[in-house]
mmCIF file of C-alpha atoms and ligand atoms in Angstrom:
data_model
loop_
_atom_site.group_PDB
_atom_site.id
_atom_site.type_symbol
_atom_site.label_atom_id
_atom_site.label_comp_id
_atom_site.label_asym_id
_atom_site.label_seq_id
_atom_site.Cartn_x
_atom_site.Cartn_y
_atom_site.Cartn_z
ATOM 1 C CA UNK M 1 88.914 81.812 87.565
ATOM 2 C CA UNK M 2 91.049 80.324 85.067
ATOM 3 C CA UNK M 3 90.273 82.607 81.998
ATOM 4 C CA UNK M 4 90.895 85.373 84.588
ATOM 5 C CA UNK M 5 94.249 83.828 85.865
ATOM 6 C CA UNK M 6 95.555 83.532 81.794
ATOM 7 C CA UNK M 7 94.749 87.442 81.527
ATOM 8 C CA UNK M 8 96.344 88.261 84.073
ATOM 9 C CA UNK M 9 99.414 86.092 84.021
ATOM 10 C CA UNK M 10 102.671 88.114 84.166
ATOM 11 C CA UNK M 11 104.445 85.344 82.096
ATOM 12 C CA UNK M 12 101.991 86.102 79.229
ATOM 13 C CA UNK M 13 102.318 89.912 79.946
ATOM 14 C CA UNK M 14 105.740 89.456 79.964
ATOM 15 C CA UNK M 15 106.200 87.288 76.601
ATOM 16 C CA UNK M 16 103.886 89.897 75.241
ATOM 17 C CA UNK M 17 106.630 92.602 76.331
ATOM 18 C CA UNK M 18 109.291 90.764 74.420
ATOM 19 C CA UNK M 19 106.577 90.764 71.329
ATOM 20 C CA UNK M 20 106.737 94.356 71.231
ATOM 21 C CA UNK M 21 109.983 94.685 71.892
ATOM 22 C CA UNK M 22 110.945 92.596 68.730
ATOM 23 C CA UNK M 23 109.087 95.266 66.153
ATOM 24 C CA UNK M 24 110.960 98.268 66.878
ATOM 25 C CA UNK M 25 108.888 100.689 65.699
ATOM 26 C CA UNK M 26 110.075 103.772 68.009
ATOM 27 C CA UNK M 27 108.003 105.291 71.165
ATOM 28 C CA UNK M 28 104.014 105.532 69.218
ATOM 29 C CA UNK M 29 101.146 107.555 70.642
ATOM 30 C CA UNK M 30 98.788 105.728 71.164
ATOM 31 C CA UNK M 31 95.107 107.228 72.239
ATOM 32 C CA UNK M 32 93.211 104.896 74.543
ATOM 33 C CA UNK M 33 89.956 106.907 74.274
ATOM 34 C CA UNK M 34 88.416 105.715 77.504
ATOM 35 C CA UNK M 35 88.869 106.414 81.301
ATOM 36 C CA UNK M 36 88.286 102.845 82.515
ATOM 37 C CA UNK M 37 91.381 101.886 80.693
ATOM 38 C CA UNK M 38 93.727 104.876 81.343
ATOM 39 C CA UNK M 39 92.816 103.763 84.732
ATOM 40 C CA UNK M 40 93.540 100.036 83.941
ATOM 41 C CA UNK M 41 96.868 100.757 82.326
ATOM 42 C CA UNK M 42 97.886 102.590 85.873
ATOM 43 C CA UNK M 43 96.323 100.210 88.278
ATOM 44 C CA UNK M 44 98.537 97.058 86.499
ATOM 45 C CA UNK M 45 101.569 99.149 86.243
ATOM 46 C CA UNK M 46 101.137 98.822 82.421
ATOM 47 C CA UNK M 47 101.737 102.323 81.229
ATOM 48 C CA UNK M 48 105.365 102.441 83.716
ATOM 49 C CA UNK M 49 105.773 99.252 81.852
ATOM 50 C CA UNK M 50 105.368 99.436 78.209
ATOM 51 C CA UNK M 51 106.675 103.563 78.695
ATOM 52 C CA UNK M 52 109.715 102.988 76.059
ATOM 53 C CA UNK M 53 107.319 101.521 73.479
ATOM 54 C CA UNK M 54 104.463 103.550 73.896
ATOM 55 C CA UNK M 55 103.429 107.588 74.614
ATOM 56 C CA UNK M 56 100.287 106.891 76.518
ATOM 57 C CA UNK M 57 97.674 109.489 75.718
ATOM 58 C CA UNK M 58 94.611 109.908 77.788
ATOM 59 C CA UNK M 59 90.988 110.778 75.378
ATOM 60 C CA UNK M 60 87.685 112.024 75.802
ATOM 61 C CA UNK M 61 86.153 109.323 77.418
ATOM 62 C CA UNK M 62 85.190 109.955 80.332
ATOM 63 C CA UNK M 63 81.368 111.186 80.941
ATOM 64 C CA UNK M 64 82.159 114.133 83.700
ATOM 65 C CA UNK M 65 85.173 115.446 82.041
ATOM 66 C CA UNK M 66 83.179 116.055 78.538
ATOM 67 C CA UNK M 67 79.823 117.562 79.365
ATOM 68 C CA UNK M 68 79.675 121.397 78.916
ATOM 69 C CA UNK M 69 79.062 124.027 82.085
ATOM 70 C CA UNK M 70 75.736 125.084 79.841
ATOM 71 C CA UNK M 71 75.171 122.132 80.721
ATOM 72 C CA UNK M 72 75.357 122.045 84.079
ATOM 73 C CA UNK M 73 73.814 125.702 84.385
ATOM 74 C CA UNK M 74 70.683 123.752 83.042
ATOM 75 C CA UNK M 75 70.535 121.432 85.703
ATOM 76 C CA UNK M 76 71.654 124.191 88.585
ATOM 77 C CA UNK M 77 68.844 126.496 86.714
ATOM 78 C CA UNK M 78 66.246 123.164 87.346
ATOM 79 C CA UNK M 79 67.051 122.315 90.672
ATOM 80 C CA UNK M 80 66.191 126.278 91.391
ATOM 81 C CA UNK M 81 62.789 124.965 91.040
ATOM 82 C CA UNK M 82 60.675 123.135 94.286
ATOM 83 C CA UNK M 83 59.208 121.067 92.057
ATOM 84 C CA UNK M 84 61.572 119.860 90.022
ATOM 85 C CA UNK M 85 64.034 116.568 91.658
ATOM 86 C CA UNK M 86 67.169 116.691 89.579
ATOM 87 C CA UNK M 87 68.523 112.599 90.002
ATOM 88 C CA UNK M 88 72.631 112.099 88.582
ATOM 89 C CA UNK M 89 74.935 109.913 89.166
ATOM 90 C CA UNK M 90 76.578 111.248 91.687
ATOM 91 C CA UNK M 91 80.239 112.929 89.599
ATOM 92 C CA UNK M 92 78.130 115.316 88.406
ATOM 93 C CA UNK M 93 77.362 116.754 91.556
ATOM 94 C CA UNK M 94 81.092 118.569 92.508
ATOM 95 C CA UNK M 95 81.632 119.782 88.431
ATOM 96 C CA UNK M 96 81.733 123.250 88.997
ATOM 97 C CA UNK M 97 80.584 125.945 86.498
ATOM 98 C CA UNK M 98 81.354 129.682 87.299
ATOM 99 C CA UNK M 99 77.366 129.478 88.402
ATOM 100 C CA UNK M 100 78.494 127.017 91.254
ATOM 101 C CA UNK M 101 78.171 123.158 91.365
ATOM 102 C CA UNK M 102 75.220 120.923 92.107
ATOM 103 C CA UNK M 103 76.667 120.104 95.415
ATOM 104 C CA UNK M 104 76.478 124.009 96.596
ATOM 105 C CA UNK M 105 72.135 123.498 95.069
ATOM 106 C CA UNK M 106 72.008 120.735 97.477
ATOM 107 C CA UNK M 107 73.600 122.394 100.678
ATOM 108 C CA UNK M 108 70.806 124.564 100.139
ATOM 109 C CA UNK M 109 68.642 122.953 99.856
ATOM 110 C CA UNK M 110 67.506 122.022 96.639
ATOM 111 C CA UNK M 111 66.133 118.339 96.263
ATOM 112 C CA UNK M 112 69.218 116.583 94.501
ATOM 113 C CA UNK M 113 69.800 112.768 94.830
ATOM 114 C CA UNK M 114 72.346 110.992 93.837
ATOM 115 C CA UNK M 115 71.061 107.452 92.195
ATOM 116 C CA UNK M 116 72.989 104.796 90.499
ATOM 117 C CA UNK M 117 71.147 103.878 87.369
ATOM 118 C CA UNK M 118 68.494 105.581 85.286
ATOM 119 C CA UNK M 119 65.780 103.174 86.797
ATOM 120 C CA UNK M 120 66.570 104.462 89.895
ATOM 121 C CA UNK M 121 65.066 107.975 88.512
ATOM 122 C CA UNK M 122 62.694 106.249 87.008
ATOM 123 C CA UNK M 123 61.548 104.949 89.951
ATOM 124 C CA UNK M 124 61.574 108.020 92.274
ATOM 125 C CA UNK M 125 59.034 109.209 89.905
ATOM 126 C CA UNK M 126 56.179 106.899 90.253
ATOM 127 C CA UNK M 127 56.453 107.013 93.956
ATOM 128 C CA UNK M 128 56.770 111.246 93.872
ATOM 129 C CA UNK M 129 54.201 111.934 91.523
ATOM 130 C CA UNK M 130 53.672 115.375 92.758
ATOM 131 C CA UNK M 131 57.097 115.846 91.609
ATOM 132 C CA UNK M 132 59.056 116.456 88.783
ATOM 133 C CA UNK M 133 61.656 114.005 88.609
ATOM 134 C CA UNK M 134 64.664 115.238 86.525
ATOM 135 C CA UNK M 135 67.211 112.570 85.293
ATOM 136 C CA UNK M 136 70.527 113.792 84.227
ATOM 137 C CA UNK M 137 71.178 111.663 81.377
ATOM 138 C CA UNK M 138 74.783 112.050 80.616
ATOM 139 C CA UNK M 139 77.245 109.104 79.002
ATOM 140 C CA UNK M 140 77.984 107.425 75.920
ATOM 141 C CA UNK M 141 76.791 104.290 74.450
ATOM 142 C CA UNK M 142 77.032 102.476 77.053
ATOM 143 C CA UNK M 143 74.486 104.277 79.490
ATOM 144 C CA UNK M 144 72.151 105.084 76.325
ATOM 145 C CA UNK M 145 70.700 102.183 76.182
ATOM 146 C CA UNK M 146 69.338 101.748 79.612
ATOM 147 C CA UNK M 147 67.998 105.605 79.769
ATOM 148 C CA UNK M 148 65.982 104.997 76.451
ATOM 149 C CA UNK M 149 64.607 102.226 78.139
ATOM 150 C CA UNK M 150 63.443 103.993 81.016
ATOM 151 C CA UNK M 151 61.558 106.193 78.070
ATOM 152 C CA UNK M 152 59.999 103.672 76.829
ATOM 153 C CA UNK M 153 58.669 102.538 79.663
ATOM 154 C CA UNK M 154 57.571 106.014 80.882
ATOM 155 C CA UNK M 155 55.575 106.335 77.731
ATOM 156 C CA UNK M 156 53.878 102.878 78.129
ATOM 157 C CA UNK M 157 53.176 103.722 81.907
ATOM 158 C CA UNK M 158 52.045 107.117 80.547
ATOM 159 C CA UNK M 159 54.488 108.541 83.796
ATOM 160 C CA UNK M 160 54.712 111.909 82.583
ATOM 161 C CA UNK M 161 56.484 113.195 85.785
ATOM 162 C CA UNK M 162 59.711 111.848 84.520
ATOM 163 C CA UNK M 163 62.499 113.686 82.481
ATOM 164 C CA UNK M 164 65.486 113.966 81.138
ATOM 165 C CA UNK M 165 68.088 116.358 80.439
ATOM 166 C CA UNK M 166 70.150 115.381 77.127
ATOM 167 C CA UNK M 167 73.492 115.136 76.856
ATOM 168 C CA UNK M 168 75.039 111.317 76.397
ATOM 169 C CA UNK M 169 77.753 111.396 73.608
ATOM 170 C CA UNK M 170 78.789 109.481 70.729
ATOM 171 C CA UNK M 171 82.694 108.329 70.933
ATOM 172 C CA UNK M 172 83.328 107.793 67.193
ATOM 173 C CA UNK M 173 82.572 111.488 66.049
ATOM 174 C CA UNK M 174 85.341 112.592 69.168
ATOM 175 C CA UNK M 175 87.620 110.271 67.288
ATOM 176 C CA UNK M 176 86.999 111.589 64.364
ATOM 177 C CA UNK M 177 87.495 115.205 65.446
ATOM 178 C CA UNK M 178 90.713 114.332 66.630
ATOM 179 C CA UNK M 179 91.701 112.820 63.540
ATOM 180 C CA UNK M 180 91.451 116.362 61.700
ATOM 181 C CA UNK M 181 92.772 118.407 64.760
ATOM 182 C CA UNK M 182 96.652 118.691 63.211
ATOM 183 C CA UNK M 183 98.074 119.466 66.673
ATOM 184 C CA UNK M 184 96.888 116.185 67.943
ATOM 185 C CA UNK M 185 99.522 113.273 66.370
ATOM 186 C CA UNK M 186 97.754 110.169 67.372
ATOM 187 C CA UNK M 187 99.373 107.140 66.383
ATOM 188 C CA UNK M 188 96.625 104.579 66.640
ATOM 189 C CA UNK M 189 93.582 103.855 69.052
ATOM 190 C CA UNK M 190 92.421 101.504 71.970
ATOM 191 C CA UNK M 191 89.206 101.475 71.842
ATOM 192 C CA UNK M 192 86.011 101.986 74.606
ATOM 193 C CA UNK M 193 85.454 98.065 75.302
ATOM 194 C CA UNK M 194 82.070 98.412 77.108
ATOM 195 C CA UNK M 195 80.775 101.654 74.214
ATOM 196 C CA UNK M 196 82.010 99.096 71.468
ATOM 197 C CA UNK M 197 79.505 96.298 73.105
ATOM 198 C CA UNK M 198 76.796 98.303 71.606
ATOM 199 C CA UNK M 199 77.913 99.696 68.724
ATOM 200 C CA UNK M 200 80.217 97.328 67.819
ATOM 201 C CA UNK M 201 83.271 97.166 65.932
ATOM 202 C CA UNK M 202 82.621 99.024 62.362
ATOM 203 C CA UNK M 203 81.366 102.267 63.562
ATOM 204 C CA UNK M 204 85.547 102.601 63.724
ATOM 205 C CA UNK M 205 86.361 101.371 59.734
ATOM 206 C CA UNK M 206 86.435 104.446 58.842
ATOM 207 C CA UNK M 207 88.476 106.397 61.077
ATOM 208 C CA UNK M 208 91.424 103.848 59.960
ATOM 209 C CA UNK M 209 90.573 104.247 56.377
ATOM 210 C CA UNK M 210 90.239 107.841 56.123
ATOM 211 C CA UNK M 211 93.079 108.668 58.974
ATOM 212 C CA UNK M 212 95.199 106.367 58.684
ATOM 213 C CA UNK M 213 95.106 104.946 62.227
ATOM 214 C CA UNK M 214 94.882 101.494 63.926
ATOM 215 C CA UNK M 215 91.803 100.677 65.781
ATOM 216 C CA UNK M 216 91.906 97.694 68.269
ATOM 217 C CA UNK M 217 88.807 96.999 70.507
ATOM 218 C CA UNK M 218 90.264 95.714 74.099
ATOM 219 C CA UNK M 219 89.219 94.431 77.202
ATOM 220 C CA UNK M 220 90.364 95.605 80.733
ATOM 221 C CA UNK M 221 92.187 92.758 81.862
ATOM 222 C CA UNK M 222 96.387 93.535 81.452
ATOM 223 C CA UNK M 223 97.037 90.923 78.619
ATOM 224 C CA UNK M 224 93.782 92.172 76.751
ATOM 225 C CA UNK M 225 96.097 95.500 77.376
ATOM 226 C CA UNK M 226 99.506 94.545 76.038
ATOM 227 C CA UNK M 227 98.292 91.853 73.432
ATOM 228 C CA UNK M 228 95.911 94.987 72.139
ATOM 229 C CA UNK M 229 99.371 97.349 71.914
ATOM 230 C CA UNK M 230 101.354 94.830 70.674
ATOM 231 C CA UNK M 231 99.000 94.534 67.858
ATOM 232 C CA UNK M 232 98.592 98.293 67.418
ATOM 233 C CA UNK M 233 102.717 98.740 67.399
ATOM 234 C CA UNK M 234 102.545 96.063 64.249
ATOM 235 C CA UNK M 235 100.014 97.591 62.194
ATOM 236 C CA UNK M 236 102.133 101.077 62.525
ATOM 237 C CA UNK M 237 105.491 98.624 61.474
ATOM 238 C CA UNK M 238 103.785 97.128 58.235
ATOM 239 C CA UNK M 239 101.384 100.248 57.924
ATOM 240 C CA UNK M 240 98.367 98.398 57.436
ATOM 241 C CA UNK M 241 95.983 100.808 60.022
ATOM 242 C CA UNK M 242 92.606 98.722 60.285
ATOM 243 C CA UNK M 243 90.119 97.485 63.128
ATOM 244 C CA UNK M 244 91.069 94.251 65.088
ATOM 245 C CA UNK M 245 88.553 92.785 68.622
ATOM 246 C CA UNK M 246 90.810 91.304 71.223
ATOM 247 C CA UNK M 247 87.909 91.650 73.505
ATOM 248 C CA UNK M 248 85.543 89.261 71.286
ATOM 249 C CA UNK M 249 83.926 87.498 74.680
ATOM 250 C CA UNK M 250 82.152 90.212 74.956
ATOM 251 C CA UNK M 251 82.671 92.438 71.926
ATOM 252 C CA UNK M 252 80.692 91.364 68.886
ATOM 253 C CA UNK M 253 81.458 93.125 65.134
ATOM 254 C CA UNK M 254 77.952 93.962 64.981
ATOM 255 C CA UNK M 255 77.576 94.846 68.430
ATOM 256 C CA UNK M 256 74.571 94.857 70.644
ATOM 257 C CA UNK M 257 71.593 94.873 67.888
ATOM 258 C CA UNK M 258 68.836 95.195 70.917
ATOM 259 C CA UNK M 259 70.423 98.507 72.607
ATOM 260 C CA UNK M 260 71.380 100.011 68.819
ATOM 261 C CA UNK M 261 67.624 99.499 67.582
ATOM 262 C CA UNK M 262 65.957 101.343 71.303
ATOM 263 C CA UNK M 263 68.550 103.388 70.586
ATOM 264 C CA UNK M 264 67.209 104.750 67.727
ATOM 265 C CA UNK M 265 63.257 103.856 68.717
ATOM 266 C CA UNK M 266 63.681 106.830 71.494
ATOM 267 C CA UNK M 267 66.992 109.376 70.143
ATOM 268 C CA UNK M 268 67.888 111.076 66.934
ATOM 269 C CA UNK M 269 71.220 111.970 66.584
ATOM 270 C CA UNK M 270 72.324 115.160 65.829
ATOM 271 C CA UNK M 271 75.342 117.817 66.909
ATOM 272 C CA UNK M 272 75.970 118.754 69.459
ATOM 273 C CA UNK M 273 78.664 119.944 72.188
ATOM 274 C CA UNK M 274 81.529 118.652 73.870
ATOM 275 C CA UNK M 275 83.775 120.331 76.235
ATOM 276 C CA UNK M 276 86.683 120.865 75.379
ATOM 277 C CA UNK M 277 86.656 119.594 71.422
ATOM 278 C CA UNK M 278 83.098 121.746 71.131
ATOM 279 C CA UNK M 279 80.112 121.035 69.030
ATOM 280 C CA UNK M 280 80.864 118.093 67.033
ATOM 281 C CA UNK M 281 78.400 116.671 63.977
ATOM 282 C CA UNK M 282 76.470 113.763 64.306
ATOM 283 C CA UNK M 283 77.439 113.299 68.209
ATOM 284 C CA UNK M 284 74.789 113.873 70.511
ATOM 285 C CA UNK M 285 71.084 111.969 71.231
ATOM 286 C CA UNK M 286 68.085 113.481 71.475
ATOM 287 C CA UNK M 287 64.502 112.276 72.097
ATOM 288 C CA UNK M 288 62.242 112.399 68.851
ATOM 289 C CA UNK M 289 59.103 114.693 68.838
ATOM 290 C CA UNK M 290 57.541 111.586 69.439
ATOM 291 C CA UNK M 291 58.563 111.673 72.885
ATOM 292 C CA UNK M 292 59.126 115.580 73.574
ATOM 293 C CA UNK M 293 57.299 115.719 76.569
ATOM 294 C CA UNK M 294 60.102 113.890 78.678
ATOM 295 C CA UNK M 295 62.418 116.445 77.300
ATOM 296 C CA UNK M 296 63.853 118.548 80.291
ATOM 297 C CA UNK M 297 65.045 120.601 78.682
ATOM 298 C CA UNK M 298 61.766 122.428 77.482
ATOM 299 C CA UNK M 299 61.237 123.196 82.040
ATOM 300 C CA UNK M 300 64.548 125.659 81.664
ATOM 301 C CA UNK M 301 63.074 129.306 82.079
ATOM 302 C CA UNK M 302 66.600 131.329 81.566
ATOM 303 C CA UNK M 303 69.373 130.998 78.481
ATOM 304 C CA UNK M 304 72.198 129.770 79.678
ATOM 305 C CA UNK M 305 75.412 130.386 77.827
ATOM 306 C CA UNK M 306 78.577 128.374 77.758
ATOM 307 C CA UNK M 307 81.279 129.884 80.102
ATOM 308 C CA UNK M 308 85.097 129.173 80.336
ATOM 309 C CA UNK M 309 86.583 127.014 82.982
ATOM 310 C CA UNK M 310 87.868 128.150 85.935
ATOM 311 C CA UNK M 311 91.332 130.447 85.907
ATOM 312 C CA UNK M 312 94.157 127.947 85.226
ATOM 313 C CA UNK M 313 92.166 124.788 84.277
ATOM 314 C CA UNK M 314 93.685 122.412 81.274
ATOM 315 C CA UNK M 315 90.959 120.302 81.398
ATOM 316 C CA UNK M 316 90.142 121.427 77.493
ATOM 317 C CA UNK M 317 93.641 120.032 76.935
ATOM 318 C CA UNK M 318 93.957 117.172 78.949
ATOM 319 C CA UNK M 319 90.346 115.856 77.038
ATOM 320 C CA UNK M 320 92.008 116.059 73.657
ATOM 321 C CA UNK M 321 95.452 114.632 75.298
ATOM 322 C CA UNK M 322 97.867 117.787 74.136
ATOM 323 C CA UNK M 323 98.648 117.983 77.317
ATOM 324 C CA UNK M 324 99.318 115.008 80.439
ATOM 325 C CA UNK M 325 97.592 116.415 83.438
ATOM 326 C CA UNK M 326 100.701 116.878 85.754
ATOM 327 C CA UNK M 327 101.422 119.544 82.855
ATOM 328 C CA UNK M 328 98.830 121.794 84.282
ATOM 329 C CA UNK M 329 100.505 124.283 86.546
ATOM 330 C CA UNK M 330 97.122 123.509 89.500
ATOM 331 C CA UNK M 331 97.572 119.644 89.092
ATOM 332 C CA UNK M 332 97.742 118.695 93.132
ATOM 333 C CA UNK M 333 98.308 122.890 93.621
ATOM 334 C CA UNK M 334 94.572 124.279 93.329
ATOM 335 C CA UNK M 335 93.165 121.360 92.360
ATOM 336 C CA UNK M 336 92.903 118.097 93.665
ATOM 337 C CA UNK M 337 90.198 115.488 94.281
ATOM 338 C CA UNK M 338 88.812 117.051 97.618
ATOM 339 C CA UNK M 339 88.918 120.037 95.679
ATOM 340 C CA UNK M 340 88.363 119.884 92.308
ATOM 341 C CA UNK M 341 89.391 123.016 90.502
ATOM 342 C CA UNK M 342 87.707 121.585 86.995
ATOM 343 C CA UNK M 343 86.089 118.498 85.867
ATOM 344 C CA UNK M 344 88.990 116.213 85.246
ATOM 345 C CA UNK M 345 89.741 115.972 89.049
ATOM 346 C CA UNK M 346 86.704 115.393 89.468
ATOM 347 C CA UNK M 347 85.119 111.356 88.267
ATOM 348 C CA UNK M 348 87.130 108.216 88.513
ATOM 349 C CA UNK M 349 87.526 108.520 85.454
ATOM 350 C CA UNK M 350 88.373 111.418 84.717
ATOM 351 C CA UNK M 351 92.358 111.742 83.399
ATOM 352 C CA UNK M 352 94.102 114.374 86.149
ATOM 353 C CA UNK M 353 92.114 111.958 89.457
ATOM 354 C CA UNK M 354 93.436 108.905 87.806
ATOM 355 C CA UNK M 355 96.614 110.419 87.458
ATOM 356 C CA UNK M 356 96.496 112.405 90.497
ATOM 357 C CA UNK M 357 95.489 109.000 92.472
ATOM 358 C CA UNK M 358 98.481 106.653 90.819
ATOM 359 C CA UNK M 359 101.122 109.353 90.440
ATOM 360 C CA UNK M 360 102.395 110.011 87.025
ATOM 361 C CA UNK M 361 102.769 107.177 86.216
ATOM 362 C CA UNK M 362 105.925 108.108 83.747
HETATM 363 FE FE1 SF4 R 401 91.593 121.044 85.382
HETATM 364 FE FE2 SF4 R 401 92.688 120.421 87.936
HETATM 365 FE FE3 SF4 R 401 93.355 118.851 85.346
HETATM 366 FE FE4 SF4 R 401 94.048 121.094 85.889
HETATM 367 S S1 SF4 R 401 94.612 119.673 87.133
HETATM 368 S S2 SF4 R 401 93.630 120.233 84.377
HETATM 369 S S3 SF4 R 401 92.825 122.384 87.075
HETATM 370 S S4 SF4 R 401 91.318 119.576 86.407
#
């Protein structure tokens, strides 16, 4: 309780802001990679409070936002088969493609169930042996170990009706892609706390070294955030880009070794498609041959082509941090959380949705 009080203390936040003001480095573009940070910035009013020092750019760390149309279309094809039950996190249901959404399919009678964890999907598979249970496996390094654990369990218990549709992505390759895009100017990164709990801080080192962008691994409380921003701005002032970690109560330098080993055992890393960012080298997790019996990809019976976003939707640019959500002409007009046009308005971690819920911030 005391700990939480200190991390939310107004006095501490004000003292750190005073230190930021003394750095005098001008207004810098800082990307928060993770949607949970975007949410925290708004929730605690930090965006407004720090607007004269930081131009906050939301990054690609919302799983629903970066999942491609072709992935959802494959899920729609799988949902057509009466033998299949689709198990998914709720947000994916509402993402529209030109072939409709999973929510539409469910309204037409497809067996699509919302789950809170891959373990729920695995248990549904164990109880419904006559059906094929397909878990829509999206997300980043945070959710992937639990998914890997269900695959390992399915193999050892010989559960042959459990499948996953591989769509997990890795954050550091996406950050490198953003650094290489000459149209995007980022002065530093607030690195995702949950992802870093798994991967540790080392994977960010080449971003600091090669691209000269500071990286600070950060928690989600106001003092965590303002302290991290101070360190980033100090790095900029001193021209010493490096990796720092202010979330040491959760993130260890080497990350979670057991989770990393489990990921290596079940998945291999290969090139993968991201909405807005295209194909990124070595950025996706796919099942090793030894576990290919659980791969739902082989159950997809039709060819699927990538299609563009709905007309007028600029999610691709929002995901890259090229525009702010309110710069999209559909924001708050044809597109709102009740009727999302693009994926960034669907999830609680989507930049458009957060901006909509909390106002423009700045
Ligand atoms: Fe897409 Fe809606 Fe965001 Fe515009 S406001 S980029 S239409 S999700």
